[in-house]
Amino acid sequence: MEVWRKTRPLLVAAIAVVLAVFFANYLFRFFNRAKLEKALAGKNSFSLLFAATNAEQKKLQVLSIVQIHPETKRIGVISFFPALRFAEKEPTLDEIYRNGGIKPLAAALANFLGEKTEAYILLPDTALAHAVDLVGGIDYFIPSSDLLKDENLPRGQFILDGSLVVRLLNPPEKNEYTAAIRLFRYYSLLLNAWHQRARLWPLVQDEKVFAQLLRHVQSDASARDLYVLAQQLATQKGWLPILAEIPARRIHDSFLIDSDAATLNFRTLNRQLKQKEHPFVNEPPKMEVKNGTTVANLARTMRAELSRKGVQILEFTNADHNEYEHTILLATSGNAFYLETIARIIGVKHAYAAVNRAQLTDLVLVLGKDYNKLKGEEVR
């Protein structure tokens, strides 16, 4: 007991020193974290400006404000077409970028949205090609109907490598719909990477490899910030991207932002991003079923099966050919929740984002020769 009385003050002092060092180290790391890392840890929502350009970085191709909501784990992506103007006789968004760079563009968008962005991410399409090569390619699918005239791209299922990315993101037709096609292909590329994130993230999670990923990316966020953000989105379950485009109205040869329609879109998006309830869990997707086999009336039969599971089938028809080896699920609306959930419910292993907002359905199911193995249940 005498020894304990003598040593107890020393032991208490040692514990106090250890705790003091621990908390000092914790506070140092907390207050020296980069700003996006702090926002994620503090559950504060924040916005990023994402811009993609052509290889020479002289022409704006895609422009999006990405709203991150850590509390609800939602990611709102608000996209602007580069040819849009805020008002008549004002420069287009692309002209603002070409005349002044990314910072005046960020200021103009912040003024329009009423909130500033915490950081910007600017990259050429060649940087996306480099990223795709770095992960060894992305499992991909392009429906025949989405290929443009004389377009030199594979159709159906294939591995998208870097050599195909620039061609994919630069559709050849030059008309007023080209910008929308390009945006939907960016969506498809990023959403397919999102859908395959469990496989892709381990390939770049080493910080040295991740640094290679950022080699052609310009940003005023730190590399640490971007790494932590990517890690959170790739590894924490429950994150949900929600896509929205700024509506436009045409006046003469100009495309102006339709402020009234945009206000309605913002209202809906904000509700989806902030509400505690899942925004889509009680809204069944609208689906089209196509028969890609030689089995007669298969699409009609599957329609009945899916309807019993609560999926709305708007149309059933034959596919573009009847030699599909595997059943394919395509998300045409860009809703990642529908793609991942319905693929799991049906048991489809080959599921892809193929965004096409012109379609009235959220999903297209193409039945292949393995249709009777879905979920281990025979379709009769």
Coordinates of C-alpha atoms in Angstrom, one line a residue, residues 4-377:
W4 CA 0.9 2.5 -4.3
R5 CA 0.5 5.8 -2.3
K6 CA 3.9 6.9 -3.5
T7 CA 3.5 5.9 -7.2
R8 CA -0.1 6.9 -7.6
P9 CA 0.6 10.7 -8.2
L10 CA 3.2 9.7 -10.9
L11 CA 0.7 7.3 -12.5
V12 CA -2.0 10.0 -12.6
A13 CA 0.4 12.6 -14.0
A14 CA 1.5 10.1 -16.7
I15 CA -2.1 9.4 -17.7
A16 CA -2.8 13.2 -17.7
V17 CA 0.2 13.8 -20.0
V18 CA -0.9 11.0 -22.4
L19 CA -4.4 12.4 -22.6
A20 CA -3.2 15.9 -23.1
V21 CA -0.9 14.8 -25.9
F22 CA -3.8 12.8 -27.5
F23 CA -6.3 15.7 -27.3
A24 CA -3.7 18.2 -28.5
N25 CA -2.9 16.0 -31.5
Y26 CA -6.7 15.5 -32.2
L27 CA -7.3 19.3 -32.0
F28 CA -4.3 20.0 -34.2
R29 CA -5.5 17.6 -36.8
F30 CA -9.1 18.9 -36.6
F31 CA -8.2 22.5 -37.0
N32 CA -5.7 21.8 -39.8
R33 CA -8.0 19.7 -41.9
A34 CA -8.8 21.0 -45.3
K35 CA -12.2 22.8 -45.6
L36 CA -14.1 20.1 -47.4
E37 CA -12.9 17.5 -44.9
K38 CA -14.2 19.7 -42.1
A39 CA -17.5 20.2 -43.9
L40 CA -18.0 16.4 -44.3
A41 CA -17.1 15.8 -40.7
G42 CA -19.4 18.5 -39.5
K43 CA -22.3 17.4 -41.6
N44 CA -22.5 20.8 -43.3
S45 CA -23.8 21.0 -46.9
F46 CA -21.5 22.6 -49.4
S47 CA -21.3 23.1 -53.2
L48 CA -18.6 22.4 -55.8
L49 CA -18.3 23.7 -59.3
F50 CA -17.5 20.9 -61.8
A51 CA -16.5 21.9 -65.4
A52 CA -15.3 19.7 -68.2
T53 CA -13.7 21.1 -71.4
N54 CA -12.3 19.8 -74.7
A55 CA -8.7 18.6 -74.8
E56 CA -7.3 22.1 -75.4
Q57 CA -9.3 23.5 -72.5
K58 CA -10.7 26.2 -74.7
K59 CA -14.3 25.1 -75.0
L60 CA -16.6 24.4 -72.2
Q61 CA -18.4 21.0 -72.6
V62 CA -20.2 20.3 -69.3
L63 CA -20.9 22.6 -66.4
S64 CA -22.5 21.4 -63.1
I65 CA -22.9 22.6 -59.6
V66 CA -22.6 19.6 -57.2
Q67 CA -24.3 20.0 -53.9
I68 CA -23.1 17.7 -51.2
H69 CA -25.4 17.0 -48.2
P70 CA -23.5 14.9 -45.7
E71 CA -26.5 14.8 -43.2
T72 CA -28.8 13.1 -45.7
K73 CA -26.1 11.6 -47.9
R74 CA -27.5 13.1 -51.0
I75 CA -25.6 14.6 -54.0
G76 CA -27.4 17.1 -56.1
V77 CA -26.0 17.7 -59.6
I78 CA -27.4 20.8 -61.3
S79 CA -26.2 21.0 -64.9
F80 CA -26.0 24.1 -67.2
F81 CA -25.7 23.8 -70.9
P82 CA -22.7 25.9 -72.0
A83 CA -24.7 27.8 -74.6
L84 CA -27.1 29.2 -72.0
R85 CA -27.3 32.9 -71.2
F86 CA -28.7 34.5 -68.1
A87 CA -30.4 37.2 -70.2
E88 CA -30.5 38.5 -73.8
K89 CA -27.3 40.2 -75.0
E90 CA -25.4 38.7 -72.1
P91 CA -22.5 36.3 -72.9
T92 CA -23.1 32.6 -72.9
L93 CA -21.6 30.5 -70.1
D94 CA -19.0 29.2 -72.5
E95 CA -18.1 32.8 -73.5
I96 CA -17.7 33.8 -69.8
Y97 CA -15.3 30.9 -69.4
R98 CA -13.3 31.5 -72.6
N99 CA -13.0 35.3 -71.8
G100 CA -12.1 35.0 -68.2
G101 CA -11.6 31.5 -67.1
I102 CA -13.2 29.5 -64.3
K103 CA -13.4 32.1 -61.5
P104 CA -15.7 34.7 -63.2
L105 CA -17.8 31.7 -64.3
A106 CA -18.0 30.5 -60.7
A107 CA -19.0 34.0 -59.6
A108 CA -21.7 34.3 -62.2
L109 CA -23.3 30.9 -61.2
A110 CA -23.0 31.8 -57.5
N111 CA -24.9 35.0 -58.2
F112 CA -27.6 33.2 -60.1
L113 CA -28.0 30.4 -57.4
G114 CA -27.6 32.6 -54.4
E115 CA -24.8 30.6 -52.9
K116 CA -21.1 30.4 -53.5
T117 CA -19.2 27.2 -54.3
E118 CA -16.5 26.0 -51.9
A119 CA -14.2 24.9 -54.6
Y120 CA -14.0 24.2 -58.3
I121 CA -12.8 21.1 -60.3
L122 CA -11.8 21.7 -63.9
L123 CA -10.6 19.0 -66.2
P124 CA -10.4 18.2 -69.9
D125 CA -12.0 15.1 -71.4
T126 CA -8.5 13.7 -71.8
A127 CA -8.2 13.6 -68.0
L128 CA -11.3 11.4 -67.9
A129 CA -9.7 9.2 -70.5
H130 CA -6.6 9.0 -68.3
A131 CA -8.7 8.1 -65.3
V132 CA -10.5 5.3 -67.2
D133 CA -7.2 3.8 -68.3
L134 CA -5.9 4.1 -64.7
V135 CA -8.6 1.8 -63.5
G136 CA -8.2 -0.7 -66.4
G137 CA -11.4 0.4 -68.1
I138 CA -15.1 0.5 -67.2
D139 CA -17.8 -2.1 -68.0
Y140 CA -20.1 -0.2 -70.4
F141 CA -23.1 -0.5 -72.6
I142 CA -24.3 1.7 -75.5
P143 CA -27.8 0.9 -76.9
S144 CA -27.9 0.9 -80.7
S145 CA -30.5 3.6 -80.6
D146 CA -28.1 6.0 -78.8
L147 CA -25.4 5.8 -81.5
L148 CA -25.4 8.7 -83.9
K149 CA -25.1 8.5 -87.7
D150 CA -21.6 7.3 -88.7
E151 CA -20.4 7.3 -85.1
N152 CA -17.4 5.1 -84.6
L153 CA -18.2 3.5 -81.2
P154 CA -19.0 -0.1 -80.1
R155 CA -22.6 -1.0 -79.5
G156 CA -23.9 -3.2 -76.8
Q157 CA -21.7 -4.3 -73.9
F158 CA -17.9 -3.6 -74.0
I159 CA -15.1 -2.4 -71.8
L160 CA -14.7 1.3 -72.2
D161 CA -11.0 2.3 -72.3
G162 CA -9.4 5.7 -72.5
S163 CA -9.0 5.6 -76.3
L164 CA -12.8 5.5 -76.6
V165 CA -13.7 8.1 -73.9
V166 CA -12.9 11.2 -76.0
R167 CA -15.0 9.9 -78.9
L168 CA -17.8 9.0 -76.6
L169 CA -17.9 12.5 -75.1
N170 CA -17.7 14.3 -78.4
P171 CA -20.7 13.3 -80.5
P172 CA -20.3 14.2 -84.2
E173 CA -23.7 15.7 -85.0
K174 CA -23.6 19.5 -84.8
N175 CA -27.1 20.7 -84.0
E176 CA -28.9 22.1 -81.0
Y177 CA -29.3 18.6 -79.4
T178 CA -25.5 17.9 -79.4
A179 CA -25.0 19.6 -76.0
A180 CA -27.8 17.5 -74.4
I181 CA -26.3 14.3 -75.9
R182 CA -22.9 15.2 -74.6
L183 CA -24.2 15.9 -71.1
F184 CA -26.1 12.6 -71.0
R185 CA -22.9 10.8 -72.0
Y186 CA -21.0 12.5 -69.2
Y187 CA -23.8 11.4 -66.9
S188 CA -23.6 7.9 -68.2
L189 CA -19.8 7.7 -67.8
L190 CA -19.8 9.0 -64.2
L191 CA -22.9 7.0 -63.2
N192 CA -21.4 3.8 -64.5
A193 CA -18.2 4.5 -62.6
W194 CA -20.5 5.2 -59.6
H195 CA -22.3 1.9 -60.0
Q196 CA -18.9 0.1 -60.2
R197 CA -17.3 2.1 -57.4
A198 CA -16.9 -1.0 -55.1
R199 CA -14.5 -2.4 -57.7
L200 CA -12.9 0.8 -58.9
W201 CA -12.1 2.6 -55.6
P202 CA -9.6 -0.1 -54.4
L203 CA -7.6 0.5 -57.6
V204 CA -7.0 4.2 -56.8
Q205 CA -7.3 4.4 -53.0
D206 CA -3.5 4.5 -52.6
E207 CA -2.8 8.2 -52.2
K208 CA 0.1 8.0 -54.7
V209 CA -2.2 6.4 -57.3
F210 CA -4.9 9.0 -56.5
A211 CA -2.3 11.8 -57.1
Q212 CA -1.8 10.4 -60.6
L213 CA -5.6 10.6 -61.1
L214 CA -5.4 14.3 -60.3
R215 CA -2.4 15.0 -62.5
H216 CA -4.5 16.6 -65.2
V217 CA -7.2 18.1 -62.9
Q218 CA -7.2 21.8 -61.9
S219 CA -8.8 22.7 -58.6
D220 CA -8.6 25.2 -55.8
A221 CA -9.4 22.3 -53.3
S222 CA -6.4 20.5 -51.8
A223 CA -5.5 17.0 -53.0
R224 CA -6.3 15.8 -49.4
D225 CA -9.8 17.3 -49.7
L226 CA -10.5 15.6 -53.0
Y227 CA -9.1 12.3 -51.7
V228 CA -11.3 12.4 -48.5
L229 CA -14.4 13.4 -50.6
A230 CA -13.8 10.5 -53.0
Q231 CA -13.2 8.1 -50.2
Q232 CA -16.4 9.0 -48.4
L233 CA -18.5 8.8 -51.5
A234 CA -16.9 5.5 -52.6
T235 CA -16.9 3.6 -49.3
Q236 CA -19.8 4.9 -47.2
K237 CA -23.2 3.4 -48.0
G238 CA -26.3 5.4 -48.6
W239 CA -25.0 8.2 -50.8
L240 CA -27.4 9.0 -53.6
P241 CA -26.7 11.2 -56.6
I242 CA -29.8 13.2 -58.0
L243 CA -29.5 14.8 -61.4
A244 CA -31.2 18.0 -62.7
E245 CA -30.7 20.3 -65.7
I246 CA -31.4 24.0 -65.9
P247 CA -34.3 24.4 -68.3
A248 CA -33.8 26.8 -71.3
R249 CA -36.1 28.8 -73.6
R250 CA -35.1 29.8 -77.1
I251 CA -35.3 33.4 -78.2
H252 CA -34.2 33.9 -81.8
D253 CA -30.7 32.3 -81.9
S254 CA -30.1 32.4 -78.2
F255 CA -30.8 30.0 -75.3
L256 CA -31.9 31.8 -72.2
I257 CA -32.2 30.3 -68.7
D258 CA -35.9 29.7 -68.0
S259 CA -35.9 31.2 -64.5
D260 CA -39.5 30.3 -63.6
A261 CA -39.1 26.6 -64.6
A262 CA -35.6 26.6 -62.9
T263 CA -37.2 27.8 -59.6
L264 CA -39.7 24.9 -59.7
N265 CA -36.8 22.4 -60.4
F266 CA -34.8 23.9 -57.5
R267 CA -37.7 23.5 -55.2
T268 CA -38.1 19.8 -56.0
L269 CA -34.4 19.1 -55.9
N270 CA -34.0 20.9 -52.5
R271 CA -36.8 18.8 -51.1
Q272 CA -35.2 15.6 -52.4
L273 CA -31.8 16.6 -51.0
K274 CA -32.9 17.7 -47.6
Q275 CA -35.8 15.5 -46.6
K276 CA -35.1 12.7 -44.1
E277 CA -37.3 10.2 -45.9
H278 CA -35.8 8.6 -49.0
P279 CA -37.0 10.6 -52.0
F280 CA -37.6 7.6 -54.3
V281 CA -38.3 4.6 -52.1
N282 CA -42.1 5.0 -52.3
E283 CA -42.0 6.0 -56.0
P284 CA -41.8 2.9 -58.2
P285 CA -39.8 3.4 -61.4
K286 CA -41.4 3.3 -64.8
M287 CA -39.9 0.5 -66.9
E288 CA -39.9 -0.8 -70.5
V289 CA -39.3 -4.5 -71.0
K290 CA -37.8 -5.8 -74.3
N291 CA -37.5 -9.4 -75.4
G292 CA -33.9 -10.1 -76.6
T293 CA -34.5 -13.8 -77.2
T294 CA -36.4 -16.1 -79.6
V295 CA -38.8 -17.1 -76.8
A296 CA -42.3 -15.9 -77.9
N297 CA -44.2 -13.5 -75.6
L298 CA -41.4 -13.4 -73.0
A299 CA -41.6 -9.6 -72.5
R300 CA -45.4 -9.9 -71.8
T301 CA -44.7 -12.7 -69.3
M302 CA -42.0 -10.8 -67.5
R303 CA -44.3 -7.8 -67.4
A304 CA -46.7 -9.7 -65.2
E305 CA -43.8 -10.9 -62.9
L306 CA -42.5 -7.4 -62.4
S307 CA -45.9 -5.8 -61.9
R308 CA -46.4 -8.1 -58.9
K309 CA -43.2 -6.7 -57.4
G310 CA -44.5 -3.1 -57.7
V311 CA -42.7 -2.0 -60.9
Q312 CA -44.7 0.0 -63.4
I313 CA -44.3 -1.5 -66.8
L314 CA -45.3 1.1 -69.4
E315 CA -44.4 -0.9 -72.5
F316 CA -43.2 -4.3 -73.6
T317 CA -41.8 -5.1 -77.0
N318 CA -39.0 -6.9 -78.9
A319 CA -35.4 -5.7 -78.6
D320 CA -33.3 -4.6 -81.6
H321 CA -32.2 -8.3 -82.0
N322 CA -32.9 -11.6 -80.4
E323 CA -29.4 -12.9 -79.6
Y324 CA -28.8 -11.3 -76.2
E325 CA -26.7 -13.7 -74.1
H326 CA -27.3 -11.8 -70.8
T327 CA -30.3 -9.9 -69.4
I328 CA -29.4 -6.2 -69.4
L329 CA -30.8 -3.4 -67.2
L330 CA -30.4 0.1 -68.4
A331 CA -31.1 3.2 -66.4
T332 CA -32.2 5.9 -68.8
S333 CA -33.3 8.6 -66.4
G334 CA -30.0 8.7 -64.5
N335 CA -31.6 7.6 -61.2
A336 CA -28.8 5.6 -59.5
F337 CA -31.2 4.3 -56.8
Y338 CA -33.5 2.8 -59.4
L339 CA -30.6 1.1 -61.2
E340 CA -29.1 -0.5 -58.1
T341 CA -32.4 -1.4 -56.4
I342 CA -34.2 -2.9 -59.3
A343 CA -31.0 -4.8 -60.4
R344 CA -30.9 -6.3 -57.0
I345 CA -34.7 -7.1 -56.9
I346 CA -34.7 -8.8 -60.3
G347 CA -31.2 -10.4 -59.9
V348 CA -29.7 -8.7 -63.0
K349 CA -25.9 -8.8 -62.9
H350 CA -25.4 -6.7 -66.0
A351 CA -26.7 -3.2 -65.1
Y352 CA -25.6 0.1 -66.7
A353 CA -26.4 3.8 -66.9
A354 CA -27.4 4.8 -70.4
V355 CA -28.9 8.2 -69.7
N356 CA -31.4 9.4 -72.3
R357 CA -33.9 12.0 -70.9
A358 CA -35.9 11.8 -74.1
Q359 CA -37.3 8.5 -73.0
L360 CA -40.4 8.3 -70.8
T361 CA -39.2 5.4 -68.7
D362 CA -36.6 5.2 -65.9
L363 CA -35.4 1.8 -66.8
V364 CA -35.2 -0.5 -69.8
L365 CA -34.9 -4.3 -69.2
V366 CA -33.7 -6.3 -72.1
L367 CA -34.2 -10.0 -71.5
G368 CA -31.4 -12.3 -72.6
K369 CA -30.9 -16.1 -72.8
D370 CA -30.3 -16.3 -69.1
Y371 CA -33.8 -14.9 -68.3
N372 CA -34.8 -18.1 -66.4
K373 CA -31.9 -17.7 -64.0
L374 CA -32.9 -14.3 -62.7
K375 CA -33.0 -14.6 -58.9
G376 CA -32.8 -18.4 -59.4
E377 CA -36.5 -18.4 -60.3

